[in-house]
mmCIF file of C-alpha atoms in Angstrom:
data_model
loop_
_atom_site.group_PDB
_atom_site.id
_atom_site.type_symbol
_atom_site.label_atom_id
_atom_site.label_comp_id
_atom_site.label_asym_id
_atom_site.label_seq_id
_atom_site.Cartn_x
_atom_site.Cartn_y
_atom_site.Cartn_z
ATOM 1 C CA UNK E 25 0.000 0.000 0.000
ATOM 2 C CA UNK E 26 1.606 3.470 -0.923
ATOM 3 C CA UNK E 27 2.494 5.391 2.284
ATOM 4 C CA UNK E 28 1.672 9.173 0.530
ATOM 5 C CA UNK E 29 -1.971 9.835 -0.678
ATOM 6 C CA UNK E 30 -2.385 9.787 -4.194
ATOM 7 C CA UNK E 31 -3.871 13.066 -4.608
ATOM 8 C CA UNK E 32 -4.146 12.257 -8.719
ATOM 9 C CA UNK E 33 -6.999 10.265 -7.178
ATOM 10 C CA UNK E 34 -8.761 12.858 -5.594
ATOM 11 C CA UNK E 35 -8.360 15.216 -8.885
ATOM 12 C CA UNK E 36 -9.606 12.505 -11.410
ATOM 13 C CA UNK E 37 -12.827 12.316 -9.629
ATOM 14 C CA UNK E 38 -13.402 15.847 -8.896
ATOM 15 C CA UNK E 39 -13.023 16.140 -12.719
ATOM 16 C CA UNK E 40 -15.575 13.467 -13.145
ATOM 17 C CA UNK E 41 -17.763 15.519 -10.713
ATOM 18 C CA UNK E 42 -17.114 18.896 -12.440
ATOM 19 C CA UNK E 43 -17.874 17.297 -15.744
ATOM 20 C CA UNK E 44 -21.026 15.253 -14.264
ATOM 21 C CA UNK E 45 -22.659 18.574 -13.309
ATOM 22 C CA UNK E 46 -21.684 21.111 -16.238
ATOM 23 C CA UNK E 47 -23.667 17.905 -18.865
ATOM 24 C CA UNK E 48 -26.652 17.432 -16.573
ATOM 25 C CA UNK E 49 -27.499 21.383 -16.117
ATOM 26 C CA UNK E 50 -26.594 23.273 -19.726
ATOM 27 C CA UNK E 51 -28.666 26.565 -19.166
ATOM 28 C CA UNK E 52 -30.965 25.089 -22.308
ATOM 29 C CA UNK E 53 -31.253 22.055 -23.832
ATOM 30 C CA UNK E 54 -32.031 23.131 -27.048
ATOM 31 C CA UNK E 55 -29.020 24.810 -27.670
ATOM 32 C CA UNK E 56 -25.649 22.617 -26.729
ATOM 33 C CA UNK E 57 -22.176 22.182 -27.671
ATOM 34 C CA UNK E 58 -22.210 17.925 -29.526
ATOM 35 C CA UNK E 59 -19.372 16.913 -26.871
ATOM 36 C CA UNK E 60 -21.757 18.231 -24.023
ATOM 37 C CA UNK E 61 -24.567 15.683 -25.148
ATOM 38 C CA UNK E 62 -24.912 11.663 -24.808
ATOM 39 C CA UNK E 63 -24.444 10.051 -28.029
ATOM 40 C CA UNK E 64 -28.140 9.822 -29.595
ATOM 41 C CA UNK E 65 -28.005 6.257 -29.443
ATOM 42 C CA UNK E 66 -24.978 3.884 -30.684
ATOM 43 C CA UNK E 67 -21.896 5.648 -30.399
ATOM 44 C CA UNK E 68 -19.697 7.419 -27.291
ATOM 45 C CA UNK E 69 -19.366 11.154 -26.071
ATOM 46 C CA UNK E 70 -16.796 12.641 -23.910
ATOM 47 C CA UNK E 71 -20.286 12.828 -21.992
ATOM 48 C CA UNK E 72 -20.552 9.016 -22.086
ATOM 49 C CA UNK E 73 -17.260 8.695 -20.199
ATOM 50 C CA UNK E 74 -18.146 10.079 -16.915
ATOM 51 C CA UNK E 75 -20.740 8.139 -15.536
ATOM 52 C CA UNK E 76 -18.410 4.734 -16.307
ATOM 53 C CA UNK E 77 -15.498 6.925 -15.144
ATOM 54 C CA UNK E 78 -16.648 7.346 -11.570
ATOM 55 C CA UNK E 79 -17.886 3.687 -11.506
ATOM 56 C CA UNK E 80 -14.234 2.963 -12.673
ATOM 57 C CA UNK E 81 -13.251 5.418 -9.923
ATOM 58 C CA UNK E 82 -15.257 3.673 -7.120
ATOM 59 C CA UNK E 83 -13.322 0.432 -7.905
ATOM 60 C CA UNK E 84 -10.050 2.152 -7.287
ATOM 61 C CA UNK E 85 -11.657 3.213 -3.643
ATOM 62 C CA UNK E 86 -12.539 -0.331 -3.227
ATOM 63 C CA UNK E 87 -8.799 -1.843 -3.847
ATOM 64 C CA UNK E 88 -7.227 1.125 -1.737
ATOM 65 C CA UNK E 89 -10.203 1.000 1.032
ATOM 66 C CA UNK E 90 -11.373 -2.666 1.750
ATOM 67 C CA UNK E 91 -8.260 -3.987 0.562
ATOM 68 C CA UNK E 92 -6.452 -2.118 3.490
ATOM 69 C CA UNK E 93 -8.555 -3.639 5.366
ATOM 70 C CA UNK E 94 -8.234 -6.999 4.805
ATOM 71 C CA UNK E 95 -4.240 -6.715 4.991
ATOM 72 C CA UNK E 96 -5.047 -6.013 8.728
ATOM 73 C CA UNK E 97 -7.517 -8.618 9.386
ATOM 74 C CA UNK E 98 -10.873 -7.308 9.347
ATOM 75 C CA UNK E 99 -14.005 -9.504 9.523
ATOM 76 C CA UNK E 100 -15.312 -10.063 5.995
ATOM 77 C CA UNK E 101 -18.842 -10.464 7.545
ATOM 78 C CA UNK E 102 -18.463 -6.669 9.005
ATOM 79 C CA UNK E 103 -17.053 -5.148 5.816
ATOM 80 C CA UNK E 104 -19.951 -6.993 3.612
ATOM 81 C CA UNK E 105 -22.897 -5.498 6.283
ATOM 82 C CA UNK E 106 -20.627 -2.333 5.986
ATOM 83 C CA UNK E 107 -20.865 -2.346 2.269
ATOM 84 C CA UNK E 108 -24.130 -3.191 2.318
ATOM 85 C CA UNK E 109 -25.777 -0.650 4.580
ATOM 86 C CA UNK E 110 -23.245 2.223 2.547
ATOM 87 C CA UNK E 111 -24.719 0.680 -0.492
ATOM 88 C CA UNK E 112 -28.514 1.292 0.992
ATOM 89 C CA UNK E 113 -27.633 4.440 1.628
ATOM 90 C CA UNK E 114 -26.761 5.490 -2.033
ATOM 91 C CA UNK E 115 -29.823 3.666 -3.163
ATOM 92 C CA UNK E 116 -31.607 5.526 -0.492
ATOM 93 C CA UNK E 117 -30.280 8.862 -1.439
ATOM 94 C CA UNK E 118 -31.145 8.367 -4.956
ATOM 95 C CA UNK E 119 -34.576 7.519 -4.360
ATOM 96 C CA UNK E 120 -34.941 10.556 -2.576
ATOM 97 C CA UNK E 121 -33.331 12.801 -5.193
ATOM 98 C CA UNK E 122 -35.670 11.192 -7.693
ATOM 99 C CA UNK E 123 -38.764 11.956 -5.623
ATOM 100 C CA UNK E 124 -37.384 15.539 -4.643
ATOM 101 C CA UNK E 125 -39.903 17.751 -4.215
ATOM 102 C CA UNK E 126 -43.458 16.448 -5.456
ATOM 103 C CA UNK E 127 -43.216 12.570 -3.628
ATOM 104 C CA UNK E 128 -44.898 10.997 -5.912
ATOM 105 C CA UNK E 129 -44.505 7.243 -5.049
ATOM 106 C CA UNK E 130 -46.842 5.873 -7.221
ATOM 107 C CA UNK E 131 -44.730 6.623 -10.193
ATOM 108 C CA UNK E 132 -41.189 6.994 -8.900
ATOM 109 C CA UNK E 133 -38.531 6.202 -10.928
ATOM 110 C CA UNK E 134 -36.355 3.392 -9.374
ATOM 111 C CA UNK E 135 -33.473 3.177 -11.304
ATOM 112 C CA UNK E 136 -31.117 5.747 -10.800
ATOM 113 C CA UNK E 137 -27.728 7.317 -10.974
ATOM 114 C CA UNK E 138 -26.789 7.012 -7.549
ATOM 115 C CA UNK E 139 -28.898 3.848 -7.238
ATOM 116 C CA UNK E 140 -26.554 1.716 -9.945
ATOM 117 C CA UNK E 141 -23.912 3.069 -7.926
ATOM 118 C CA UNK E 142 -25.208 1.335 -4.668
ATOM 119 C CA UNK E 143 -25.602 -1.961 -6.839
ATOM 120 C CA UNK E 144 -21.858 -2.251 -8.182
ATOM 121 C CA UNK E 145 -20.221 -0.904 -5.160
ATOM 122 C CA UNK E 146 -22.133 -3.891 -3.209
ATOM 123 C CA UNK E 147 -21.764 -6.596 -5.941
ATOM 124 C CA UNK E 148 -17.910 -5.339 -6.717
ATOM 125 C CA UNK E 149 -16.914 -5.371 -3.180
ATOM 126 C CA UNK E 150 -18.855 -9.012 -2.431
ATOM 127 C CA UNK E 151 -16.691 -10.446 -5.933
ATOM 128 C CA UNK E 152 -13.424 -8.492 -4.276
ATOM 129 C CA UNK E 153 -14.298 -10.436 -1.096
ATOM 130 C CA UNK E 154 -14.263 -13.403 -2.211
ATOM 131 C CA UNK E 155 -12.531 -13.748 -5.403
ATOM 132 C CA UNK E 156 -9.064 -13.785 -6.009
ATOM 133 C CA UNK E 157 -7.759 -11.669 -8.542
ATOM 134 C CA UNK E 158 -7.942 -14.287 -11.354
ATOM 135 C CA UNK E 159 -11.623 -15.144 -10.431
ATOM 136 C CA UNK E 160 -12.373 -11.445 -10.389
ATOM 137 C CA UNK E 161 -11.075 -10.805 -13.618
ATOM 138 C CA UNK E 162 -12.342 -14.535 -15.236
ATOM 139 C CA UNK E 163 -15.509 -13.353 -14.169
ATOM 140 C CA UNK E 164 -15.375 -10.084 -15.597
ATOM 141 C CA UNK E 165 -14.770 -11.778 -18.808
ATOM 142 C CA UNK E 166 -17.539 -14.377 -18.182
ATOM 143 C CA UNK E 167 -20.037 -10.908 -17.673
ATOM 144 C CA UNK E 168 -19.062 -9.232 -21.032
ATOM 145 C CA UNK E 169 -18.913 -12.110 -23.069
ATOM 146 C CA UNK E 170 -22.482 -13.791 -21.346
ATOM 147 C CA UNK E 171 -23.991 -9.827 -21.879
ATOM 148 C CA UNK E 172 -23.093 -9.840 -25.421
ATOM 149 C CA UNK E 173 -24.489 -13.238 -26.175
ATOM 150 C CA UNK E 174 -27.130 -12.574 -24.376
ATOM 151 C CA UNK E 175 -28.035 -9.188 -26.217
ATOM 152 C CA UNK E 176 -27.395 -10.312 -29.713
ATOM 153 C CA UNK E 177 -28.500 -13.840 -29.764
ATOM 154 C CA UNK E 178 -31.185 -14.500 -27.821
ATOM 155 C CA UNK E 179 -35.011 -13.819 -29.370
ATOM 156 C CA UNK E 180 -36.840 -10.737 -27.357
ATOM 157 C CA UNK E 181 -40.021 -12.456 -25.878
ATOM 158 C CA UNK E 182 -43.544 -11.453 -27.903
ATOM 159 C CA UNK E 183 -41.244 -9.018 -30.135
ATOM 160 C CA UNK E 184 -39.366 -11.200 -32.162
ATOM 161 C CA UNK E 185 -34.737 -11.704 -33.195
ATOM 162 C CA UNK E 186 -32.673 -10.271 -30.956
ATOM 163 C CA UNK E 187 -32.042 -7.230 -31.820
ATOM 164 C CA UNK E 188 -30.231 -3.722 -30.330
ATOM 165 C CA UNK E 189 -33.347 -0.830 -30.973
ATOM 166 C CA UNK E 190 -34.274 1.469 -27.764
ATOM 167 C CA UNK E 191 -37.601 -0.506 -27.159
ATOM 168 C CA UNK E 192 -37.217 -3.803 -28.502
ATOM 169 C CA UNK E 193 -33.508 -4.937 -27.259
ATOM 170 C CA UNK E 194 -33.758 -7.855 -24.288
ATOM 171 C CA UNK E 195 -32.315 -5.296 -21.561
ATOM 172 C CA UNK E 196 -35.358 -3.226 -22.392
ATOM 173 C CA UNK E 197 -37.861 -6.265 -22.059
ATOM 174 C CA UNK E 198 -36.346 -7.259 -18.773
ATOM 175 C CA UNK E 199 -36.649 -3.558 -17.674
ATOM 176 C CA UNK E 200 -40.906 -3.738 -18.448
ATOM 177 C CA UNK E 201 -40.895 -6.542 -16.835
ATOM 178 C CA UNK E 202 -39.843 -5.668 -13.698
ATOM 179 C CA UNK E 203 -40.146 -1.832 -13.625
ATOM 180 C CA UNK E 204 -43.430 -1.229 -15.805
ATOM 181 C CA UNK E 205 -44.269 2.275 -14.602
ATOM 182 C CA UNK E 206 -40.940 3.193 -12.721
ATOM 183 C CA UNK E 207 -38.650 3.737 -15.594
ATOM 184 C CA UNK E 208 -37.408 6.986 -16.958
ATOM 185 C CA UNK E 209 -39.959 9.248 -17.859
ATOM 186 C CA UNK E 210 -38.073 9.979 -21.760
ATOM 187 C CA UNK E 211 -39.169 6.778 -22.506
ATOM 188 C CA UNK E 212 -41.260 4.469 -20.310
ATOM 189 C CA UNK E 213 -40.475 1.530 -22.405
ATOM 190 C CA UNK E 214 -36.920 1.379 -21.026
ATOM 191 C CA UNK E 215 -34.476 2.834 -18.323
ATOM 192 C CA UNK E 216 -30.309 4.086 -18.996
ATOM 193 C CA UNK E 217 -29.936 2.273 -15.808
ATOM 194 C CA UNK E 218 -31.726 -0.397 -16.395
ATOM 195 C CA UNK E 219 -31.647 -4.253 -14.729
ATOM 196 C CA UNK E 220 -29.775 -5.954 -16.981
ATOM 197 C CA UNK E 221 -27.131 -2.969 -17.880
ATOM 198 C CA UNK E 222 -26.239 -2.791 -14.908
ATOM 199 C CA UNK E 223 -24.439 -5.899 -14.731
ATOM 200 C CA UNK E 224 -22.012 -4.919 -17.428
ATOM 201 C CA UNK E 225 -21.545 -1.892 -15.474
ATOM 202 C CA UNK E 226 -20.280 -3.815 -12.756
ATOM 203 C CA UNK E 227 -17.344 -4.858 -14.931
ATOM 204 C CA UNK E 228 -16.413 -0.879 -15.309
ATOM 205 C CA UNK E 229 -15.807 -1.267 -11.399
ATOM 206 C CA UNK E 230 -14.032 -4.619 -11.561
ATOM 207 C CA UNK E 231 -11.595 -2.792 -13.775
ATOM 208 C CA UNK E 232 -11.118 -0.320 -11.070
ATOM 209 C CA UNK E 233 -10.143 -2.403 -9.041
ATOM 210 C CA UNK E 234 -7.554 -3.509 -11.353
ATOM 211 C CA UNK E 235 -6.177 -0.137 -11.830
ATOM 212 C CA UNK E 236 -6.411 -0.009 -7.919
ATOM 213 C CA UNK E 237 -4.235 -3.105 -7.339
ATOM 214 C CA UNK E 238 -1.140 -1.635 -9.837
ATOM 215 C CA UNK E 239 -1.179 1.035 -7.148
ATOM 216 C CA UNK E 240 -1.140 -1.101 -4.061
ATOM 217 C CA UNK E 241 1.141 -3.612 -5.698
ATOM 218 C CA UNK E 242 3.591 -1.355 -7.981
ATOM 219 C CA UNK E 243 5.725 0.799 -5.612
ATOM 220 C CA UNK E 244 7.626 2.762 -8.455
ATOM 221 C CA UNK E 245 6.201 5.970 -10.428
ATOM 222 C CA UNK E 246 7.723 4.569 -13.792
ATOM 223 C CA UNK E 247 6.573 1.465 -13.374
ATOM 224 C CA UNK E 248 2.917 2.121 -12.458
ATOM 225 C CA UNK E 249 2.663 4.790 -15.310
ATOM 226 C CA UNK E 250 3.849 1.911 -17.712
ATOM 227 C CA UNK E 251 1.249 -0.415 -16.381
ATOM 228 C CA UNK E 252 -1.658 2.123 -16.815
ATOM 229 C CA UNK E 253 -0.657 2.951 -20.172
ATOM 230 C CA UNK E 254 -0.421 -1.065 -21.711
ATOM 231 C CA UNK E 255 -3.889 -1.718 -19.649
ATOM 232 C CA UNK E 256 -5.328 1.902 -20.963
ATOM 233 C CA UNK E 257 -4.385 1.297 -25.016
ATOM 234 C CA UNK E 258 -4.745 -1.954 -24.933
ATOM 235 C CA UNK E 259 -8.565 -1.720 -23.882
ATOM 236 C CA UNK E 260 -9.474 1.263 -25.773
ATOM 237 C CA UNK E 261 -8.192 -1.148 -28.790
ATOM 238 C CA UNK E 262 -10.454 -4.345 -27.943
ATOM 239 C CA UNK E 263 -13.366 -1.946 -27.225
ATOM 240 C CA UNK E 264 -12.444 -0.670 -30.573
ATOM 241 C CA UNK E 265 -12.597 -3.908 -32.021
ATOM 242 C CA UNK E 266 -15.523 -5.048 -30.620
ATOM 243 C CA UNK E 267 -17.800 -2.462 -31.305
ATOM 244 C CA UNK E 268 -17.582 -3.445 -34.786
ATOM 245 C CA UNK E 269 -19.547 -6.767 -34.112
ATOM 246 C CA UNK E 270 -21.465 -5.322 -30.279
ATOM 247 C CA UNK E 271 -21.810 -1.283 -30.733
ATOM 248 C CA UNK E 272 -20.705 0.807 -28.356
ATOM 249 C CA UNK E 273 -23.648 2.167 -26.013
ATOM 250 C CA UNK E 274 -24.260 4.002 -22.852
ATOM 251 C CA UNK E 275 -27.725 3.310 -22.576
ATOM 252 C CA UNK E 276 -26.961 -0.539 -22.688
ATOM 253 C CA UNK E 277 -23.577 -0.294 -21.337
ATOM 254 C CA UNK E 278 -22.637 -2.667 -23.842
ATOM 255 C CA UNK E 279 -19.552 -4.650 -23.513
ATOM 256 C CA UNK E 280 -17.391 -2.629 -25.812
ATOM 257 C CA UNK E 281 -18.807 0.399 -24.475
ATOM 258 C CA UNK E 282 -17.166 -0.927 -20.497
ATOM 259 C CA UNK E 283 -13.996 -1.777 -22.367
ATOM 260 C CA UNK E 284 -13.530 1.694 -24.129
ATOM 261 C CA UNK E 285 -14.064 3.821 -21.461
ATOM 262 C CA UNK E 286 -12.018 2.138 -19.074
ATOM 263 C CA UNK E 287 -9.087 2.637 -21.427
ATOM 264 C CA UNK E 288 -9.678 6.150 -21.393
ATOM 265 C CA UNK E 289 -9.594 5.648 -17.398
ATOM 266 C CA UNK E 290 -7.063 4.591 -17.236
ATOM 267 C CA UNK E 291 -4.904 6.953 -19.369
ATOM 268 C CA UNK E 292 -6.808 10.285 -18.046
ATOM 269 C CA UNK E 293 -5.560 8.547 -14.193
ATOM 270 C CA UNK E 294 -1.895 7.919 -15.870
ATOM 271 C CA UNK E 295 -1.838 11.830 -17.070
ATOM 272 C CA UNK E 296 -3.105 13.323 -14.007
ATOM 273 C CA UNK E 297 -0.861 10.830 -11.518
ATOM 274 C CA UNK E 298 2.151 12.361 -14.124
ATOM 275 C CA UNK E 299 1.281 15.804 -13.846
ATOM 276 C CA UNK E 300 0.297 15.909 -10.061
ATOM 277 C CA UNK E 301 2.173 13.076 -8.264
ATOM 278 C CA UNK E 302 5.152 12.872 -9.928
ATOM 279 C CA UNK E 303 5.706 16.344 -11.473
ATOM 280 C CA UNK E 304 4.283 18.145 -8.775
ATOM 281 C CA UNK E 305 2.316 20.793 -10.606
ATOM 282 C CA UNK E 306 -1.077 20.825 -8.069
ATOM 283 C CA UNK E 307 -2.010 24.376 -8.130
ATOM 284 C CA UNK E 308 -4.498 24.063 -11.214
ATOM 285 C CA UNK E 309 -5.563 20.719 -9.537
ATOM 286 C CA UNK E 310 -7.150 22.542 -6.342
ATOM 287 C CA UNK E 311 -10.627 23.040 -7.628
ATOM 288 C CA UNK E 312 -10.943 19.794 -8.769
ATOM 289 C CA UNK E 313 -9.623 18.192 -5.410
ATOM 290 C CA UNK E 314 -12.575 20.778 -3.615
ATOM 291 C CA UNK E 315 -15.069 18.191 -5.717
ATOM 292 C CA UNK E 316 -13.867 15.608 -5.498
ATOM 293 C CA UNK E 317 -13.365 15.287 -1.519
ATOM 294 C CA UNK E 318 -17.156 15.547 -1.171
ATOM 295 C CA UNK E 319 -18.014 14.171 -4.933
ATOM 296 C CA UNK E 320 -21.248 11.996 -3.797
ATOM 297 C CA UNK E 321 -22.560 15.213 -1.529
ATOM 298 C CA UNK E 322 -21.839 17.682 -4.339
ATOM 299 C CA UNK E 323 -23.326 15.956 -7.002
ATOM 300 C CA UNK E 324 -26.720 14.935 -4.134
ATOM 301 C CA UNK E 325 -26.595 18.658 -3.805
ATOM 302 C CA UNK E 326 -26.584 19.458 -7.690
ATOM 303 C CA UNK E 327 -29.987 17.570 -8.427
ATOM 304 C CA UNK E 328 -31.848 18.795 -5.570
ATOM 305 C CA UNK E 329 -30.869 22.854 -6.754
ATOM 306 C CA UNK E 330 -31.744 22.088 -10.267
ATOM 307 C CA UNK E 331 -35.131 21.160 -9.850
ATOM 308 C CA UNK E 332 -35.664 23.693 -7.047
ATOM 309 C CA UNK E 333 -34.104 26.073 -9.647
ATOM 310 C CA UNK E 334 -37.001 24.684 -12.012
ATOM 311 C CA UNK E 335 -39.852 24.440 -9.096
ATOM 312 C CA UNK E 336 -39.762 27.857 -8.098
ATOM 313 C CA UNK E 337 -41.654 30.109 -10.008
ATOM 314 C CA UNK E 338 -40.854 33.967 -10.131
ATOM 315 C CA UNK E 339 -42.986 36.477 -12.560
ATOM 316 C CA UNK E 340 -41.093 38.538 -15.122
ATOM 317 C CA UNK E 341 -43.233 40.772 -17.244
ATOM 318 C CA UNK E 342 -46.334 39.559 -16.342
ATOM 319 C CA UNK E 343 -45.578 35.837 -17.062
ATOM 320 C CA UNK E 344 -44.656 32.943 -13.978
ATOM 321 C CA UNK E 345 -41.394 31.693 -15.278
ATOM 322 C CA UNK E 346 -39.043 29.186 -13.625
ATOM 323 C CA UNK E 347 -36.444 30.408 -11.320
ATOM 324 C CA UNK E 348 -33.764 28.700 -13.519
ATOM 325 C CA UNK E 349 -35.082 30.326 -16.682
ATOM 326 C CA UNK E 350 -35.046 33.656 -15.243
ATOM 327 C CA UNK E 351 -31.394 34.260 -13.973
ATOM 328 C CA UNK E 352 -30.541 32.589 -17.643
ATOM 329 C CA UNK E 353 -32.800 35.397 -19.498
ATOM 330 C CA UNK E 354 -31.338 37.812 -16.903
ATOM 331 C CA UNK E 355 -27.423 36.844 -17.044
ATOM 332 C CA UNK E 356 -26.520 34.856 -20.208
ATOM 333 C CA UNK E 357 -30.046 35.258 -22.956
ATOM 334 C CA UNK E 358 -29.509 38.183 -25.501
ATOM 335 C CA UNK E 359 -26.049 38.638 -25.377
ATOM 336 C CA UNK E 360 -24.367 35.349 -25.792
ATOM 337 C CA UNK E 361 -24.484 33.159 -28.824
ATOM 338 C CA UNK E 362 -27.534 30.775 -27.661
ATOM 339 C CA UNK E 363 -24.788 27.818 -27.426
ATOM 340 C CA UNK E 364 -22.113 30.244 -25.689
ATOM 341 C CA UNK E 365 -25.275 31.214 -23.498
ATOM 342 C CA UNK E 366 -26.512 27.479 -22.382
ATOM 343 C CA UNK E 367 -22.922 26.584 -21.386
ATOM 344 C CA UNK E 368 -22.523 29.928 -19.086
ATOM 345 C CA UNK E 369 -25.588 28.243 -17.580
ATOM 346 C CA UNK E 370 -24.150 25.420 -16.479
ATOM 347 C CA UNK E 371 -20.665 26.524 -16.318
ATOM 348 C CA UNK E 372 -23.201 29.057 -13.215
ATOM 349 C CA UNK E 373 -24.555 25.642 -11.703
ATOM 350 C CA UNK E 374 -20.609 24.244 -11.546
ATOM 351 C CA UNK E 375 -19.644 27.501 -9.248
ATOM 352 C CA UNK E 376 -22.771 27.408 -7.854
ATOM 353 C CA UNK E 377 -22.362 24.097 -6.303
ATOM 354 C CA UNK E 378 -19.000 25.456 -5.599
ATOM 355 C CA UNK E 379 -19.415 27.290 -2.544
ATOM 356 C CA UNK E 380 -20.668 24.233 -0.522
ATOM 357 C CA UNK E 381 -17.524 22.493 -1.773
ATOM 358 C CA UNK E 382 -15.539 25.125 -0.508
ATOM 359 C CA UNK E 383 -16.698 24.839 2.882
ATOM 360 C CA UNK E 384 -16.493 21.798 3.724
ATOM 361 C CA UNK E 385 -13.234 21.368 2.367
ATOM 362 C CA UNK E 386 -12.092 24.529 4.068
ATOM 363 C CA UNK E 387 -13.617 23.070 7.518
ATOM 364 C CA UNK E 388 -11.940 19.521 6.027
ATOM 365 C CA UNK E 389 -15.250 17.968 6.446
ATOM 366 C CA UNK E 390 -15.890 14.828 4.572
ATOM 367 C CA UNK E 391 -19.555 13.327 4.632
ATOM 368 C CA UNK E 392 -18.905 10.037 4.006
ATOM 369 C CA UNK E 393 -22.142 7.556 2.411
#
C-alpha cells in the first residue's frame, strides 16, 4: 500500500464531478455544444465517459479502502454489512433525489444514478471479497462475453430476433418486466440504468479495481505509469474492435462500451498521476480536489438545486417563469451566442455548487455515504 496519498486520485474524480454537473445542467437544452450531449443512441461522447469513469473510480476506492482492510484482518462479515448498509444508503439517497420535491410514489422512478452506484459498489466489493484476482477478472470476462451473447443472440419475448433498438432490445424487455411504470420518464419503455445494464456496469468497477491493485502492488512511479498505459491502449483497442460486431452504447452499457471507457480511465488517471504526483504541478488541480473530496454530496446537492431552480416560479413581465429560466434570461439570454449562453448556464450551476464544496473542504469535512 503506498504510504503518501495519491492526490491524482482525488483530482480525477473531482473532474468526473465537475464534468457530471456542467452535462446534466446546460442553461438550455435546445441549444448545446455535440461533446456536451450523450451520443443519440450507438456511439460514445466525452459525456458518455463520466458516468463509467466514476464507476471505474469507485473500484479504485474499493482496492485502496477494503483492501487495506483486509491486509489487517478485518471480519469479511463486518465489511460486507458495511458495504451493504453504505450501499442502501446510495440507493436511499437516490430515491430521494428522484422523488425531490413532489413525492410521488406511485410513479417513482427506481433506477437511478446514484442507485446503480449502490448496486456495483455492493456486488464489486462481495466479488473483491471473495474472489481472487484471477476469479475477479475470469468473471469479468464471463459478464461481457455472457452480456453480449445474451443481447445479440437470444429472441426478445412477444417481439421477435434479438435485436439492439431502444424498445425492442432484451435489456429493455427485462426492464418492463420488472419496472413497468418506474422507468425513466423519456421513454417508459426502457431505463439508462436499467436491470440488466447494470451488470455490465459492474465490470467498469471490476476494472477499477484492477487499476487499484497496480497502485497497491507497484511501488515505483515509472513502473505504475507503464502499467496504466499497456492496460489503458490496450482496452481502448479491444473496445475498438468489438464495437464493430457489439456497438458501443451508454444506454446498454454494452460490452465494448465498459472496455472503451475504461481505457480512457485509465490513461486520463496515468496523465493526471504524471502531472500531479510525480511532477508536482497541483495548483491548477485545487478546484478539482474541492469536488472531489465531497463528490457523492456535491453531485446529491446538484440535483436537488436544479429542480428547485425549475420548481420555483418567479414572474417577469407579467408571465410565472421558472427560477432557472429567469437568472438565464437575466445573465446569459440576448447577449451570448444561444450555445455560448446554455454553457454559461451550467458553467453558473458548476460555481454554484462550488461554494458548498468550498466549505467543507475549508472546515476539512468529509460526509462520508
Amino acid at each position: 500500500m503506498p504510504s503518501q496519498r495519491i492526490l491524482s486520485l482525488d483530482v480525477f474524480r473531482g473532474i468526473t464531478i465537475f464534468a457530471m454537473i456542467l452535462v446534466n445542467n446546460p442553461g438550455s437544452w435546445s441549444s448545446v455544444y455535440p461533446p456536451l450531449l450523450h451520443a443519440p443512441w450507438h456511439g460514445c461522447t466525452p459525456t458518455d465517459m463520466i458516468f463509467p469513469f466514476f464507476l471505474f473510480i469507485v473500484g479504485v476506492a474499493i482496492e485502496l479502502s477494503i483492501g487495506s482492510q483486509l491486509n489487517k484482518g478485518y471480519d469479511k462479515k463486518i465489511m460486507v454489512k458495511k458495504a451493504g448498509i453504505r450501499a442502501l444508503k446510495l440507493i436511499g439517497l437516490g430515491l430521494l433525489l428522484t422523488a425531490f420535491p413532489y413525492f410521488d410514489f406511485a410513479n417513482l422512478r427506481y433506477p437511478g444514478v446514484l442507485q446503480r452506484i449502490g448496486l456495483v459498489y455492493f456486488v464489486s466489493s462481495l466479488m473483491y471479497l471473495y474472489l481472487s484476482p484471477r476469479g475477479l477478472l475470469l468473471s469479468g470476462l464471463l459478464v461481457l462475453l455472457g452480456y453480449w451473447a445474451a443481447m445479440t443472440l437470444i429472441p426478445v419475448p412477444g417481439i421477435g430476433p434479438a435485436n439492439l433498438l431502444p424498445d425492442t432490445n432484451l435489456a429493455a424487455w427485462i426492464d418492463r418486466q420488472f419496472l413497468t411504470g418506474h422507468m425513466w420518464s423519456q421513454s417508459k419503455t426502457w431505463d439508462p440504468e436499467g436491470l440488466f445494464s447494470t451488470l455490465p456496469a459492474i465490470v467498469t468497477c471490476l476494472l477499477g479495481i484492477a487499476c487499484g491493485k497496480v497502485l497497491t502492488q507497484t511501488k515505483e512511479h515509472g513502473k505504475r505509469m507503464k502499467k496504466w498505459l499497456i492496460y489503458g491502449g490496450s482496452l481502448l483497442l479491444l473496445g475498438l474492435l468489438w464495437s464493430l460486431l457489439f456497438p458501443m452504447n451508454k444506454a446498454l452499457w454494452t460490452s465494448s462500451f465498459v472496455l472503451y471507457t475504461a481505457g480512457w480511465a485509465f490513461m486520463i488517471l496515468a496523465l493526471s498521476y504524471w502531472l500531479v504526483d510525480i511532477k508536482g504541478w497541483k495548483n491548477w488541480s485545487t478546484p478539482f480536489v474541492i469536488y472531489g473530496m465531497n463528490a457523492i454530496t456535491v453531485f446529491f446537492l446538484s440535483g436537488i438545486i436544479a429542480k428547485m431552480l425549475s420548481w420555483i416560479k418567479v414572474n417577469s413581465a407579467g408571465e410565472l417563469i421558472s427560477l432557472k429560466l429567469f437568472l438565464q434570461q437575466m445573465l446569459f439570454n440576448g447577449w451570448l451566442s444561444p450555445k455560448n449562453a446554455s454553457l454559461a448556464g451550467a458553467l453558473f450551476m458548476v460555481m454554484l455548487l462550488f461554494i458548498p464544496a468550498y466549505i467543507l473542504w475549508r472546515k476539512n469535512i468529509i460526509i462520508k455515504v
